[in-house]
Short mmCIF file of C-alpha atoms and ligand atoms in Angstrom, two decimals:
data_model
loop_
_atom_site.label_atom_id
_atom_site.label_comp_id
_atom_site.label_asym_id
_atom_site.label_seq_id
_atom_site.Cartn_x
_atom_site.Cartn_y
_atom_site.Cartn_z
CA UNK A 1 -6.42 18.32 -26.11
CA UNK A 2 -9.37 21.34 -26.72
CA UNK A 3 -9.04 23.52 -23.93
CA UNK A 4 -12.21 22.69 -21.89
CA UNK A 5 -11.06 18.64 -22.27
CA UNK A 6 -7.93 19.96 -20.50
CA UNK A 7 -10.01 22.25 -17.55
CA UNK A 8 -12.44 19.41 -16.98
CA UNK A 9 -12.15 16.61 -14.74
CA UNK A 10 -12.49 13.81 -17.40
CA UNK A 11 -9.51 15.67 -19.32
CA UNK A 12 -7.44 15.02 -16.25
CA UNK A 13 -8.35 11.52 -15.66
CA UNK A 14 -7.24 10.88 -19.00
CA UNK A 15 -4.24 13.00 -18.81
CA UNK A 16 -2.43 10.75 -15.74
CA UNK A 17 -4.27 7.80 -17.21
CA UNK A 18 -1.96 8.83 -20.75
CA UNK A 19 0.91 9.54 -18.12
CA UNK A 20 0.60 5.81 -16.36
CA UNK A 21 0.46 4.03 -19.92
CA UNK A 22 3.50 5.50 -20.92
CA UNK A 23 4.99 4.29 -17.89
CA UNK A 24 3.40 1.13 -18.06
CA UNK A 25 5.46 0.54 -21.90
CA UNK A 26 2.45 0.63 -23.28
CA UNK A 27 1.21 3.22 -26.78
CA UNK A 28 -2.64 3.50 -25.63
CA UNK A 29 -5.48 2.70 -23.39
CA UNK A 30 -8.38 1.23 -25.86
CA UNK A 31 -11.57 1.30 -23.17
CA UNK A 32 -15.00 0.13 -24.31
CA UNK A 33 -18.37 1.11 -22.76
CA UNK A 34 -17.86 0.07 -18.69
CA UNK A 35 -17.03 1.28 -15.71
CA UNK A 36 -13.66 2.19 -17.13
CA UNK A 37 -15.23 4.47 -20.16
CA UNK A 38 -17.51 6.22 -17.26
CA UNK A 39 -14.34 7.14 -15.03
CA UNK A 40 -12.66 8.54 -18.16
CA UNK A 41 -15.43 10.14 -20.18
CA UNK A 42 -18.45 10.32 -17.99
CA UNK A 43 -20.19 8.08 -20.53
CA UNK A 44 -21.03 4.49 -19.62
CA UNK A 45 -22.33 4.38 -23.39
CA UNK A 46 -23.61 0.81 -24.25
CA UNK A 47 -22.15 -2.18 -25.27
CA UNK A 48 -22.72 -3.88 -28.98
CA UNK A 49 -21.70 -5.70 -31.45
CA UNK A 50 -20.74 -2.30 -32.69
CA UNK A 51 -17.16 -0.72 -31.64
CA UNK A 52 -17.37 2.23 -29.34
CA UNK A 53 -13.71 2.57 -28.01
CA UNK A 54 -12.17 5.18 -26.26
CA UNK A 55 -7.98 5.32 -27.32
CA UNK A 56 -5.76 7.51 -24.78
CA UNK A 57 -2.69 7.19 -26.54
CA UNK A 58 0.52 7.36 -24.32
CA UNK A 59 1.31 10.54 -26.53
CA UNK A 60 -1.10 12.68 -28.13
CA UNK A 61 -4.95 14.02 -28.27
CA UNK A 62 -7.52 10.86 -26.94
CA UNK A 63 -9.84 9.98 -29.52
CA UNK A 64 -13.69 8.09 -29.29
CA UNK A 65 -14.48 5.91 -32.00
CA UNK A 66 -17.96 5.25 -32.34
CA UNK A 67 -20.58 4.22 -34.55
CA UNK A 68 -22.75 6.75 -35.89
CA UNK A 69 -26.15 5.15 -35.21
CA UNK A 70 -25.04 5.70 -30.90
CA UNK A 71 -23.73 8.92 -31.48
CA UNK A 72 -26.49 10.18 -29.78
CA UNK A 73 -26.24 7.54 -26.46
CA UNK A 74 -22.81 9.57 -26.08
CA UNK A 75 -24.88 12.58 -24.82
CA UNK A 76 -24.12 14.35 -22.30
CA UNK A 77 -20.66 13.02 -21.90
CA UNK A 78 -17.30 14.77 -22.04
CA UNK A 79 -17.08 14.06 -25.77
CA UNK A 80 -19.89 16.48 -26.42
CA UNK A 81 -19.22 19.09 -23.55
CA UNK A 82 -15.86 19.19 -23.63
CA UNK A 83 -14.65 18.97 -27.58
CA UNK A 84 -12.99 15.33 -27.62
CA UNK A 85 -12.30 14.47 -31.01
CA UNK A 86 -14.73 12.00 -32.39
CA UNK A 87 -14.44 9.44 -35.22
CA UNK A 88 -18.01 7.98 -36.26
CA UNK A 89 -17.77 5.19 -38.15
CA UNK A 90 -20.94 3.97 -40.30
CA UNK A 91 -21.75 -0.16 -40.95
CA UNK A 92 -19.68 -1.92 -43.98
CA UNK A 93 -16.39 0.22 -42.33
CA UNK A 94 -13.68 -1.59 -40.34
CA UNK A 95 -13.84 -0.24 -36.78
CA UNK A 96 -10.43 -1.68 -35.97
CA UNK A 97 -8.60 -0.90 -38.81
CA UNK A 98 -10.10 2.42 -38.19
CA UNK A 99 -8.89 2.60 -34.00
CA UNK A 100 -5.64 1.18 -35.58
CA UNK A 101 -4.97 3.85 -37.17
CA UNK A 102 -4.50 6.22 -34.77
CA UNK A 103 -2.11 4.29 -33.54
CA UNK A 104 1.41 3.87 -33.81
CA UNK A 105 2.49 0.32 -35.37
CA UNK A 106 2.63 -2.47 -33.56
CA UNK A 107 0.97 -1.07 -30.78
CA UNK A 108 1.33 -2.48 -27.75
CA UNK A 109 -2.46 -1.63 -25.66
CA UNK A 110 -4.20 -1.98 -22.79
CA UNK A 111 -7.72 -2.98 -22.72
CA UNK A 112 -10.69 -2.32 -20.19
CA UNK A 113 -10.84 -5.89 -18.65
CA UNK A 114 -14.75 -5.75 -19.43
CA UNK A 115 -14.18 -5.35 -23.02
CA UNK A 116 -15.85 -8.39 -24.99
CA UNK A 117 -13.64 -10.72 -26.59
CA UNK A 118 -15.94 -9.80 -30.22
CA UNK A 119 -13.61 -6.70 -29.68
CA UNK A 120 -10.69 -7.75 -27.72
CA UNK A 121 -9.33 -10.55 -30.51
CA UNK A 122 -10.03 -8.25 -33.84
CA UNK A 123 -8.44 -5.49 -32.09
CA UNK A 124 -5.37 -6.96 -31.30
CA UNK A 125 -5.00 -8.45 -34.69
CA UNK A 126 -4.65 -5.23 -36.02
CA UNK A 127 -2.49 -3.61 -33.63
CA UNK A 128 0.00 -6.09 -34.66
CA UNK A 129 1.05 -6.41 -30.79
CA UNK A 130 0.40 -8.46 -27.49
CA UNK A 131 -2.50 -6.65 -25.54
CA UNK A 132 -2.84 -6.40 -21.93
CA UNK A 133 -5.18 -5.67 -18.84
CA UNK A 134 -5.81 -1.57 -18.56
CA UNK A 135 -6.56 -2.42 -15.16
CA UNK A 136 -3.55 -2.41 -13.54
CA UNK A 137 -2.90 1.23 -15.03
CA UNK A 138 -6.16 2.33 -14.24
CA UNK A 139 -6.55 1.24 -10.47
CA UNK A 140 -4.08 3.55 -9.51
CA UNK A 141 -6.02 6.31 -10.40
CA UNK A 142 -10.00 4.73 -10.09
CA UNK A 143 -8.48 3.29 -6.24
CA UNK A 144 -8.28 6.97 -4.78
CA UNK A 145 -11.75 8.90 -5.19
CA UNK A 146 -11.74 12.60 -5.22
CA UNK A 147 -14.34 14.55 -2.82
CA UNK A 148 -17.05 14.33 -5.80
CA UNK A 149 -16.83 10.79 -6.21
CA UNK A 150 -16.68 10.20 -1.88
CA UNK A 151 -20.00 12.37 -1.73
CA UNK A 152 -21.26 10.13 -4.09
CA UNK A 153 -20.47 7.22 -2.23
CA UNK A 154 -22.05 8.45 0.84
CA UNK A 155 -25.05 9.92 -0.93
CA UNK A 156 -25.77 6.05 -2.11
CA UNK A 157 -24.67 4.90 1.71
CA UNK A 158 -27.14 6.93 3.01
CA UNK A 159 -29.92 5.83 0.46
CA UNK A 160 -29.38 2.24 1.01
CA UNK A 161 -29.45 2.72 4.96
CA UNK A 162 -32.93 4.27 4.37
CA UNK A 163 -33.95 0.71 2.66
CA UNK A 164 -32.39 -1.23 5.47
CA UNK A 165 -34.05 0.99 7.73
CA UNK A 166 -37.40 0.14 6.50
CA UNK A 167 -36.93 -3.78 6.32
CA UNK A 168 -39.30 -4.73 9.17
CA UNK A 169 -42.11 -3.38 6.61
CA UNK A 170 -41.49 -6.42 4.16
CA UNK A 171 -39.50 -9.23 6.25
CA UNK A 172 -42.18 -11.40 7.37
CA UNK A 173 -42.73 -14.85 8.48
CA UNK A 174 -44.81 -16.43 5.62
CA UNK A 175 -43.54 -14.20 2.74
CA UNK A 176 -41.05 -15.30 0.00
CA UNK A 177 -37.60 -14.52 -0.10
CA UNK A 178 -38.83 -13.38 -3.84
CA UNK A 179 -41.89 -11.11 -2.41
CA UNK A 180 -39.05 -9.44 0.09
CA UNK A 181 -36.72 -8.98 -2.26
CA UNK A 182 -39.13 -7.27 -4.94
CA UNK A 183 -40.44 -4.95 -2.54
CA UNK A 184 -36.53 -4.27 -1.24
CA UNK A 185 -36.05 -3.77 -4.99
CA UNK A 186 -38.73 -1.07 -5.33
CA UNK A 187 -37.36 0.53 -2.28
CA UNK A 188 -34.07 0.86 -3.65
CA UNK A 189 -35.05 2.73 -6.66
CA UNK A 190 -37.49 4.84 -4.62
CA UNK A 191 -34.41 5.94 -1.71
CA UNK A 192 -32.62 7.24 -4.33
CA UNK A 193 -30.96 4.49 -6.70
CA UNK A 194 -31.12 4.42 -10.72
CA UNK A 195 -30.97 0.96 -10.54
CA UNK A 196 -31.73 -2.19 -7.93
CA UNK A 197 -28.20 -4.00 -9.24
CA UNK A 198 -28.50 -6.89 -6.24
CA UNK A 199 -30.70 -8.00 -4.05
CA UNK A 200 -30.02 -11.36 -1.22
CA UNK A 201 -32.64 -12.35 1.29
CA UNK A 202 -31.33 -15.26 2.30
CA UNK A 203 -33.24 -16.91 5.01
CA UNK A 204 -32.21 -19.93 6.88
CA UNK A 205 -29.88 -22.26 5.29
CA UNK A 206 -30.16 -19.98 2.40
CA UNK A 207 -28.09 -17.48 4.58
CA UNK A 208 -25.00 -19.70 4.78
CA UNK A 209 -24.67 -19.47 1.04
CA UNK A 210 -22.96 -15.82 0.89
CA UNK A 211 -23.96 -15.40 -2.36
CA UNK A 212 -27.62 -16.36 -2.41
CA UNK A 213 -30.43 -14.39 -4.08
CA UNK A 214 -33.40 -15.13 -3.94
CA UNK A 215 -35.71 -18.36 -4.18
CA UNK A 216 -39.43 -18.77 -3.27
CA UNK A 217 -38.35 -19.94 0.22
CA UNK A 218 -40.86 -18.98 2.67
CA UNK A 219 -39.65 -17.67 5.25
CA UNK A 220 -40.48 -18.75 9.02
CA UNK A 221 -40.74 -17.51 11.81
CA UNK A 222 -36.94 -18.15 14.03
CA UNK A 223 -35.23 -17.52 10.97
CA UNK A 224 -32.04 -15.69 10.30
CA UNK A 225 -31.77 -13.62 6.96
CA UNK A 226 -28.91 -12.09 5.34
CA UNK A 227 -30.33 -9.54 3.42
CA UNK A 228 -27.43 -7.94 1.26
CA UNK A 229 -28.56 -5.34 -1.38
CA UNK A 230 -27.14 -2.22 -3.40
CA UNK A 231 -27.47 -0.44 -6.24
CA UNK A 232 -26.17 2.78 -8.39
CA UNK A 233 -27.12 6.20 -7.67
CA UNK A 234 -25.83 9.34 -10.08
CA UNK A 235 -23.45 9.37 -11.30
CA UNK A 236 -22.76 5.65 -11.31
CA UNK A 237 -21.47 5.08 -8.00
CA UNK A 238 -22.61 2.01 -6.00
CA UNK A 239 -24.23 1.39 -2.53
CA UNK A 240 -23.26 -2.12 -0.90
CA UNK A 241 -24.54 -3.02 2.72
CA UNK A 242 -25.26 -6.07 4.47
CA UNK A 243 -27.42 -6.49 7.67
CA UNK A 244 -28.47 -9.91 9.28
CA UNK A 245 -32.59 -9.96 10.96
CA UNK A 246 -33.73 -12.50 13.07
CA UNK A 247 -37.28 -13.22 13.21
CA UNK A 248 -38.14 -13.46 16.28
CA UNK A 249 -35.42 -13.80 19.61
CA UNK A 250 -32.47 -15.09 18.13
CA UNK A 251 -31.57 -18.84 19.98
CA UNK A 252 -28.29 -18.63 22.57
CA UNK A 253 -26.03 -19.98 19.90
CA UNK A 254 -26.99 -17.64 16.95
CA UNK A 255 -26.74 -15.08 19.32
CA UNK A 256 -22.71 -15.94 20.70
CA UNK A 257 -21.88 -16.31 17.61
CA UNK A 258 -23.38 -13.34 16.16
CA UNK A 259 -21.78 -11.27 18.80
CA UNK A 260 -18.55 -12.33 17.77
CA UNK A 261 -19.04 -11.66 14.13
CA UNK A 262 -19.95 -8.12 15.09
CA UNK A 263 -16.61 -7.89 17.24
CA UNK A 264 -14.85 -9.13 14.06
CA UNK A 265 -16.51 -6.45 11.71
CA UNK A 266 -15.62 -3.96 14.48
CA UNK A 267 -11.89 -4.80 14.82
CA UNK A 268 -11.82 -4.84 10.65
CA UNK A 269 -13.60 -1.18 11.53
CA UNK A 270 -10.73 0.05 13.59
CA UNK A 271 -8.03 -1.37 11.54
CA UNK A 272 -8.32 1.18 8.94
CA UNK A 273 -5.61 3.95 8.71
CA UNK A 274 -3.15 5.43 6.03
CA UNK A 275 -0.19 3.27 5.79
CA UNK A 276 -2.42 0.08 6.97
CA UNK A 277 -1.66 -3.03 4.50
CA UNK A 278 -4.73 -4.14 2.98
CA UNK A 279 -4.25 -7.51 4.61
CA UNK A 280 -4.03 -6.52 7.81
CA UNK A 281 -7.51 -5.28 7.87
CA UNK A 282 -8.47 -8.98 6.89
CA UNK A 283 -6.58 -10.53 9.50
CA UNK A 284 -8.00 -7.95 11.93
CA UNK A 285 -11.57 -9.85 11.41
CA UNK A 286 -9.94 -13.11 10.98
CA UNK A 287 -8.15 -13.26 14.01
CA UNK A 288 -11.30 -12.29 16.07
CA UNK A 289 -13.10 -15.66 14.62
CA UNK A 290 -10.23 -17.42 14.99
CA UNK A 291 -9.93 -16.93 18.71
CA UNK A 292 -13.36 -18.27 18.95
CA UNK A 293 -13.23 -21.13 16.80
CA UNK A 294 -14.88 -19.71 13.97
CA UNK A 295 -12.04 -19.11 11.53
CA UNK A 296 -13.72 -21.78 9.16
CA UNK A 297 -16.84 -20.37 8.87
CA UNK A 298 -15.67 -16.79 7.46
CA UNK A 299 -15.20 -18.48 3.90
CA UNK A 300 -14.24 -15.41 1.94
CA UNK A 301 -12.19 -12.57 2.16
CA UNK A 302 -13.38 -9.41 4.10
CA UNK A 303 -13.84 -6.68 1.63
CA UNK A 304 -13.33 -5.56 -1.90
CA UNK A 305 -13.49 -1.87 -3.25
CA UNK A 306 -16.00 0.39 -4.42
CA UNK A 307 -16.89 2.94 -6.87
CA UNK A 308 -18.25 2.93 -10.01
CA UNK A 309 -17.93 -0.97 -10.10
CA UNK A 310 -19.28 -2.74 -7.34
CA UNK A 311 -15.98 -4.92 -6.67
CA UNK A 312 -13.20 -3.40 -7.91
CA UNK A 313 -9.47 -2.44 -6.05
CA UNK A 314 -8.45 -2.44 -3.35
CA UNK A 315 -9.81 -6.19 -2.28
CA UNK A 316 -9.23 -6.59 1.32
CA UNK A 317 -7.90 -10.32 1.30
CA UNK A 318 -4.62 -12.12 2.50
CA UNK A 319 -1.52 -11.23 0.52
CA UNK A 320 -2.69 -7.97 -1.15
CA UNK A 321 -0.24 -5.73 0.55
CA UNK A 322 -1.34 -2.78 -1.00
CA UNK A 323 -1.23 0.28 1.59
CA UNK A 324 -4.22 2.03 2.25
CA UNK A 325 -4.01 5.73 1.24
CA UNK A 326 -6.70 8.60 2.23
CA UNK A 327 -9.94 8.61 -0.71
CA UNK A 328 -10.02 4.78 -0.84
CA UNK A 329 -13.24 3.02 -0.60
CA UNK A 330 -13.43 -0.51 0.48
CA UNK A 331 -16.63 -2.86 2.46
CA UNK A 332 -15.56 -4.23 5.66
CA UNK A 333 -17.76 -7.69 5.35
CA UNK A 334 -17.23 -10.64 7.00
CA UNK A 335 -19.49 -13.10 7.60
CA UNK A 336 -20.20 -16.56 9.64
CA UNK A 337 -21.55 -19.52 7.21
CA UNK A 338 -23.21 -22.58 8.65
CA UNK A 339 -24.35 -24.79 5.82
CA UNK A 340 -27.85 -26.32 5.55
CA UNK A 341 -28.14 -24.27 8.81
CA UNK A 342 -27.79 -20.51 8.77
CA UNK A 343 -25.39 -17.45 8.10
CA UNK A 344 -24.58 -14.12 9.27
CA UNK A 345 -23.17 -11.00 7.66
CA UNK A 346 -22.26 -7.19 8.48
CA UNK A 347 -20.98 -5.06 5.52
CA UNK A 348 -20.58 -1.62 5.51
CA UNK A 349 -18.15 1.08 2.97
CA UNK A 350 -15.82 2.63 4.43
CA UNK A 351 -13.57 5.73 3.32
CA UNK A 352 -10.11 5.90 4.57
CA UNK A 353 -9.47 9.26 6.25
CA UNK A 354 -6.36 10.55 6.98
CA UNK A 355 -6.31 8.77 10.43
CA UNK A 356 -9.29 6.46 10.16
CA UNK A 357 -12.02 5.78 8.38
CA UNK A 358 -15.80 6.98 7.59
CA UNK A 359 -18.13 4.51 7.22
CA UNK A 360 -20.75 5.65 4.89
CA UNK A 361 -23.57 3.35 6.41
CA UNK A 362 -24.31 3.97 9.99
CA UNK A 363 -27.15 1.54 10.49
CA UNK A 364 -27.18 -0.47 13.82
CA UNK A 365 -24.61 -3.55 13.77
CA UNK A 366 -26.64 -5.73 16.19
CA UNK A 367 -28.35 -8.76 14.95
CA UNK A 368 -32.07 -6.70 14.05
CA UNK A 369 -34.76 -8.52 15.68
CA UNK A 370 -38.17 -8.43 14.26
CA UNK A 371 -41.51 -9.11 15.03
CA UNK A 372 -41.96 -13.11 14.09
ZN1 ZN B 1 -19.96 -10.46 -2.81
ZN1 ZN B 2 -22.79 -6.75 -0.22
ZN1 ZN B 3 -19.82 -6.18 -0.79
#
């Protein structure tokens, strides 16, 4: 590696990335445009029909082959500012016989799980050997942020709290889900975000689908909405945060219930620690709707992690027993579904501190009541 590769903190990632392939058995990392290609080179790039690969041999200098006509959507990105070698290939050349070469062969690999199989399936026929997932190599390191990547996880906490904090200026009895949700979308880009990457209003029975977007529901007044939004801010990393609004004085029973969703969240809340088994922070939740007869309504697991992909490790669900170390980030979401009637959700990030956690949204928890 150049010398300011090796000082920077892209040259690093790829160094222990290198280090965990070799342990892995395997001779490189091959990692197309993606979240992957942004941890390791500061480059999210773009994804064609043209090769642009990224190969961190287990031994050896990393390369990034890419096609001449995107040399330029490279910039600024490690390969520029920091001296990685890079092959440009032009059209009428083979891109995989090209990454191929600079390999040992066969070559056993690991791909980024988001390369396209238009990649995936020439590239392993000419590295002559079984691929597999990079992802269990590279969640080891992308699963523990350093301090730049937790500021920017706050800094994109704090920016969506701003848009939750303004909701009672668009949720309205007689508006769309669709007219909230564009002006939520606006919002997001104007508090801060590059992007608007999800937006749910889902009012009503619309709420007890935890994956709703949005429809041209209008929304009445007595409704509860789930509105559910994020998006990236610099460089990459992602916002995620739920809050539930009533509009209007929630009725007794959305309001027991929603009181013990909030104790859930809480007790998934406290649960965090070092040395805490990822499970155990979804049966915190669990077992609080269980006790009150709501175990059947939480229908998915309680969290996933965060970064520079919006779900990614560590995924807070029964049977991962991955512990939790200190520089993880992870939501802490469960949610109450009543189909064809309503739902109810409270997600914020977390990042595990060395005897806790820091939630990076701070909003209120309490089912928001607004004016009808
Ligand atoms: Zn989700
Ligand atoms: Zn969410
Ligand atoms: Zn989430």
């Amino acid at each position: 590696m150049s010398s300011r590769l090796e000082s920077s903190v892209y040259g690093s990632r790829m160094k222990r990335a290198a280090a965990a392939a070799r342990s892995a058995g395997l001779h490189a990392l091959l990692i197309t445009p993606g979240p992957d290609l942004q941890y390791l080179l500061g480059s999210r790039a773009d994804s064609f029909e043209r090769l642009t690969c990224l190969v961190v041999p287990a031994d050896g200098a990393p390369v990034v082959v890419v096609p001449r006509l995107e040399l330029a959507g490279l910039r600024p990105s490690a390969a520029e500012d920091l001296g990685l070698a890079v092959h440009d290939w032009v059209d009428g050349v083979d891109p995989y016989a090209l990454v191929a070469s600079l390999l040992t062969s066969p070559a056993r690999t690991g791909i980024s799980d988001t390369m396209p199989a238009l990649h995936a399936l020439p590239l392993a026929a000419e590295c002559g050997a079984p691929q597999v997932l990079a992802t269990p190599v590279l969640r080891e390191l992308r699963m523990r942020k350093d301090s730049a990547e937790l500021d920017a996880l706050r800094r994109a906490g704090a920016a969506i709290d701003r848009v939750h904090a303004r909701m009672g200026e668009w949720l309205r009895a007689g508006r769309t889900e669709a007219e909230v949700g564009a002006d939520i979308g606006a919002a997001i880009v104007a508090e801060g975000h590059t992007a608007a990457e999800f937006i749910i209003v889902g009012s009503g029975p619309h709420g007890a689908d935890p994956h709703h977007e949005v429809s041209e529901r209008v929304i009445e007044r007595g409704d509860v909405v789930v509105v559910d939004i994020g998006g990236p801010v610099e460089p990459g990393y992602f916002s995620d945060s739920t809050r539930t609004y009533c509009l209007g004085e929630p009725a007794p029973e959305v309001a027991a219930k929603y009181a013990v969703l909030q104790r859930a969240q809480q007790a998934g809340l406290d649960a965090v620690r070092p040395g805490v088994r990822a499970e155990q922070v979804d049966a915190a939740c669990r077992e609080v709707l269980a006790a009150e007869g709501l175990a059947d309504a939480f229908v998915h697991r309680t969290g996933h992690g965060i970064g520079l992909s919006v779900h990614e490790e560590p995924y807070i669900v029964g049977g991962n027993g991955i512990e939790l170390t200190e520089g993880m980030a992870f939501s802490i979401e469960p949610g109450i579904y009543f189909a064809g009637s309503w739902g109810a959700r409270i997600e914020d990030i977390v990042l595990v501190t060395a005897d806790g956690c820091e939630p990076v949204n701070v909003r209120p928890h309490a089912l928001t009541v607004l004016p009808g």
